PDB file of C-alpha atoms in Angstrom:
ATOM      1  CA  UNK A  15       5.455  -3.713 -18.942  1.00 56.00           C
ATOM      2  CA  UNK A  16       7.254  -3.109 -15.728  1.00 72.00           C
ATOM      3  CA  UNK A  17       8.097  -4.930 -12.654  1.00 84.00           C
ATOM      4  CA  UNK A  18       5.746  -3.971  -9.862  1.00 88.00           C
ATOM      5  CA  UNK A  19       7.467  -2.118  -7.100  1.00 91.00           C
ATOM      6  CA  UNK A  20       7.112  -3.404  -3.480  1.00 94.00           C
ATOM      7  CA  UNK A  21       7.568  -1.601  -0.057  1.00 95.00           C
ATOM      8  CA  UNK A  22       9.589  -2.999   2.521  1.00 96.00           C
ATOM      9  CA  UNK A  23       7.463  -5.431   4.725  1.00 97.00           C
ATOM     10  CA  UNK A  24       5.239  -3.204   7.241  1.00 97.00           C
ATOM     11  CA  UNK A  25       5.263  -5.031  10.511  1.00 98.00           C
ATOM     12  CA  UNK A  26       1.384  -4.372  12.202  1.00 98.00           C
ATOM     13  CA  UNK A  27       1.551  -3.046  15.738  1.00 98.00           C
ATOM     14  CA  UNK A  28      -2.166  -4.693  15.872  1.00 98.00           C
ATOM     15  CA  UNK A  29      -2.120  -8.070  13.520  1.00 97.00           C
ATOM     16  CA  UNK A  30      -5.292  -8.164  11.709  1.00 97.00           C
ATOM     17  CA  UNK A  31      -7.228 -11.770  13.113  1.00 95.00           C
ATOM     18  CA  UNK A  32      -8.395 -13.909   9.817  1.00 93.00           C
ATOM     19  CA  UNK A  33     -10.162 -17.066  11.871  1.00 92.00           C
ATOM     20  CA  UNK A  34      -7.390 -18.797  13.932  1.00 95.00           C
ATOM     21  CA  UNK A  35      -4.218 -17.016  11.414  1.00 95.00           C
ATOM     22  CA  UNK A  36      -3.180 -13.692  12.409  1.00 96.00           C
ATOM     23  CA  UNK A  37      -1.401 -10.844   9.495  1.00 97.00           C
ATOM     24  CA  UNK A  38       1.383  -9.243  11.159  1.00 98.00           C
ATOM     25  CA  UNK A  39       2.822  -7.590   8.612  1.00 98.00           C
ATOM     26  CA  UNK A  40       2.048  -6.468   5.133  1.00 97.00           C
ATOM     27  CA  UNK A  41       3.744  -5.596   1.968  1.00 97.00           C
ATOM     28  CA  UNK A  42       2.046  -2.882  -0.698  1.00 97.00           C
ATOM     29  CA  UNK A  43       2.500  -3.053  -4.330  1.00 96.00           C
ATOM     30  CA  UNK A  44       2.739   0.912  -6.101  1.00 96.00           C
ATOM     31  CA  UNK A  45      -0.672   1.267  -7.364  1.00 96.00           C
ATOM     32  CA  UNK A  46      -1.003   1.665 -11.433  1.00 94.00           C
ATOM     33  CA  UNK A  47      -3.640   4.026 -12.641  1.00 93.00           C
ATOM     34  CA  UNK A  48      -6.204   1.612 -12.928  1.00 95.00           C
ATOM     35  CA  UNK A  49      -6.137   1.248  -9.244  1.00 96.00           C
ATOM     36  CA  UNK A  50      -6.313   4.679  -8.174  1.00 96.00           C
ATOM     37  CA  UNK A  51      -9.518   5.295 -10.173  1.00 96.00           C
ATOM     38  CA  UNK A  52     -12.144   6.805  -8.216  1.00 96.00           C
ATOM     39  CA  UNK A  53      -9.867   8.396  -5.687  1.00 97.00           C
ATOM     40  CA  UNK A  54      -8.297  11.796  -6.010  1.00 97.00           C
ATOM     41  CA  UNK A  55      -4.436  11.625  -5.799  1.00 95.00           C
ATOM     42  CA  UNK A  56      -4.352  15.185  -3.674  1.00 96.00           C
ATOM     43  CA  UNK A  57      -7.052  12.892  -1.185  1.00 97.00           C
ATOM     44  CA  UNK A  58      -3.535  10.007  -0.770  1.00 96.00           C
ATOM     45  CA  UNK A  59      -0.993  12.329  -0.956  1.00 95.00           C
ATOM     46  CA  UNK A  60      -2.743  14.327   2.572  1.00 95.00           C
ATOM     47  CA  UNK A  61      -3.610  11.058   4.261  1.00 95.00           C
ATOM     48  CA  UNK A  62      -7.244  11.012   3.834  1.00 97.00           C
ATOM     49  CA  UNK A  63      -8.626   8.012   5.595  1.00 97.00           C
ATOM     50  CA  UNK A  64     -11.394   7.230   3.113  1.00 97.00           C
ATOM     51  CA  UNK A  65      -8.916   7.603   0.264  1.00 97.00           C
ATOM     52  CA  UNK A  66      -6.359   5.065   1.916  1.00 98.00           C
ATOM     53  CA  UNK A  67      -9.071   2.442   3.319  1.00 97.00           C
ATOM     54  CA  UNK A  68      -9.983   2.651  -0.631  1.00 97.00           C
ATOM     55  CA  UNK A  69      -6.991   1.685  -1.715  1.00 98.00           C
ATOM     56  CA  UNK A  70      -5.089  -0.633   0.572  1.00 98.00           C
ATOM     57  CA  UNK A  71      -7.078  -3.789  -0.569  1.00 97.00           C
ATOM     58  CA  UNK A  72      -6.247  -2.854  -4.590  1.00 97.00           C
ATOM     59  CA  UNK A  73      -2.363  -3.446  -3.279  1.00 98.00           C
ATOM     60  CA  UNK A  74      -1.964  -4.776   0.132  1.00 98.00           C
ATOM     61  CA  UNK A  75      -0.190  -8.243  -0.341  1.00 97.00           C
ATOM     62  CA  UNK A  76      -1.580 -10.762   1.562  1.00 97.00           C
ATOM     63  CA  UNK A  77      -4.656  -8.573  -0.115  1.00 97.00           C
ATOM     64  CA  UNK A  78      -6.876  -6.838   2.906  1.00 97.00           C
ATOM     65  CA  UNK A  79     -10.670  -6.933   2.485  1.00 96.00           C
ATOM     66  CA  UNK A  80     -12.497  -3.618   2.643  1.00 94.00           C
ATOM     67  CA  UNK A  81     -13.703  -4.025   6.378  1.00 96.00           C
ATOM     68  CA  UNK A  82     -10.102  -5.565   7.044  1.00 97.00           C
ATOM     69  CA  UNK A  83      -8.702  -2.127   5.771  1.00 97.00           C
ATOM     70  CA  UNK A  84     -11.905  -0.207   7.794  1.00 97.00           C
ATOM     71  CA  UNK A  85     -10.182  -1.600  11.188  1.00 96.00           C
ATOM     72  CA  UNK A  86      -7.317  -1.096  11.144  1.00 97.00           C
ATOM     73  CA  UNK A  87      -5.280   0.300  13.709  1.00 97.00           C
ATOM     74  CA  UNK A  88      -4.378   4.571  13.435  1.00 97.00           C
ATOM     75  CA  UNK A  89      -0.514   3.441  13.532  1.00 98.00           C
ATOM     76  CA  UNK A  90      -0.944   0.497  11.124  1.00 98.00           C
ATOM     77  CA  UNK A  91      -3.059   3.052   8.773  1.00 97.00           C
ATOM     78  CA  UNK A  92      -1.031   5.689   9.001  1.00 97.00           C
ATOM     79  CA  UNK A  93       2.533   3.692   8.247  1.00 97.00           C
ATOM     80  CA  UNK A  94       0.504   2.536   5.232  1.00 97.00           C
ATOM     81  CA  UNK A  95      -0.656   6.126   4.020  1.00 97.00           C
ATOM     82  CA  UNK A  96       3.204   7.129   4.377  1.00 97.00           C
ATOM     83  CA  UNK A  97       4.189   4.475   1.909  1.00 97.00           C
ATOM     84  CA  UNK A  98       1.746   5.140  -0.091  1.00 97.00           C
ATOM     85  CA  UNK A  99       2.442   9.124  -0.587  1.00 96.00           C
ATOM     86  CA  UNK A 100       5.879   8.019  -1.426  1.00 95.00           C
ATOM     87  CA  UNK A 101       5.272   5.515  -4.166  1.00 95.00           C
ATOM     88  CA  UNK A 102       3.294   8.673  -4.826  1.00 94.00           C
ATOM     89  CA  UNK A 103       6.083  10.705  -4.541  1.00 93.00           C
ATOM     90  CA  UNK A 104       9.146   9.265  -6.370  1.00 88.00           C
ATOM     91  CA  UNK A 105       9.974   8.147 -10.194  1.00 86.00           C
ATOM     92  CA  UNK A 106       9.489   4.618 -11.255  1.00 78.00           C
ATOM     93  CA  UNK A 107      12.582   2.852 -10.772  1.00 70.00           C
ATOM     94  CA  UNK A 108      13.911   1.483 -14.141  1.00 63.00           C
ATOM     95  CA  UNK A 109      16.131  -1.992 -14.422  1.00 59.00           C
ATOM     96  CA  UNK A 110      19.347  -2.383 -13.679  1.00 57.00           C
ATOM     97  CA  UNK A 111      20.333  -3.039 -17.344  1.00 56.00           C
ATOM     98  CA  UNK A 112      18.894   0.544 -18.430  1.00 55.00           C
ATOM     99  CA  UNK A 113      20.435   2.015 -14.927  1.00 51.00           C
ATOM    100  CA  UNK A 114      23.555   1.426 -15.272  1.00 52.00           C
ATOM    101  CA  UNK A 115      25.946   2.971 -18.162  1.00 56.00           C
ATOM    102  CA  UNK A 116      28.318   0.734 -19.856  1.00 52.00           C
TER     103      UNK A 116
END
């Protein structure tokens, strides 16, 4: 099995308020098929907000919770749905031992 793939660290323009903690920035994880079931890929890939709200808890580390996801901010939402059409969008990376030629 492969190593999961992470995004860069998405900094929140509105920190999502857990109790007296804040989360002011989030990290996702490129979803395996098991956690896209249910949603239609051509649904991510356009930004649907349903689709995204969906998915964001299956890979959001520290992991959201669906009404977490639900109120989010537009900018916050929509810097998530870019990531998310390009881990979409690209090739797995493979390791460094298989990358390089020797």
């Amino acid at each position: 099995m492969s190593q999961p793939v992470y995004s860069d660290p998405i900094a929140l323009a509105q920190p999502i308020k857990r109790g007296k903690t804040e989360v002011k920035e989030i990290t996702l994880r490129r979803p395996g098929s098991g956690e896209l079931r249910g949603l239609k890929l051509a649904d991510l890939l356009q930004g649907d907000v349903t689709s995204v709200i969906r998915l964001l808890p299956r890979i959001s580390q520290p992991t959201l919770v669906d009404q977490e996801a639900a109120t989010m901010d537009v900018y916050d939402l929509t810097n998530c749905s870019d990531q998310i059409a390009i881990f979409l969008q690209t090739p797995p990376q493979k390791p460094a031992a298989e990358a390089s030629p020797e």
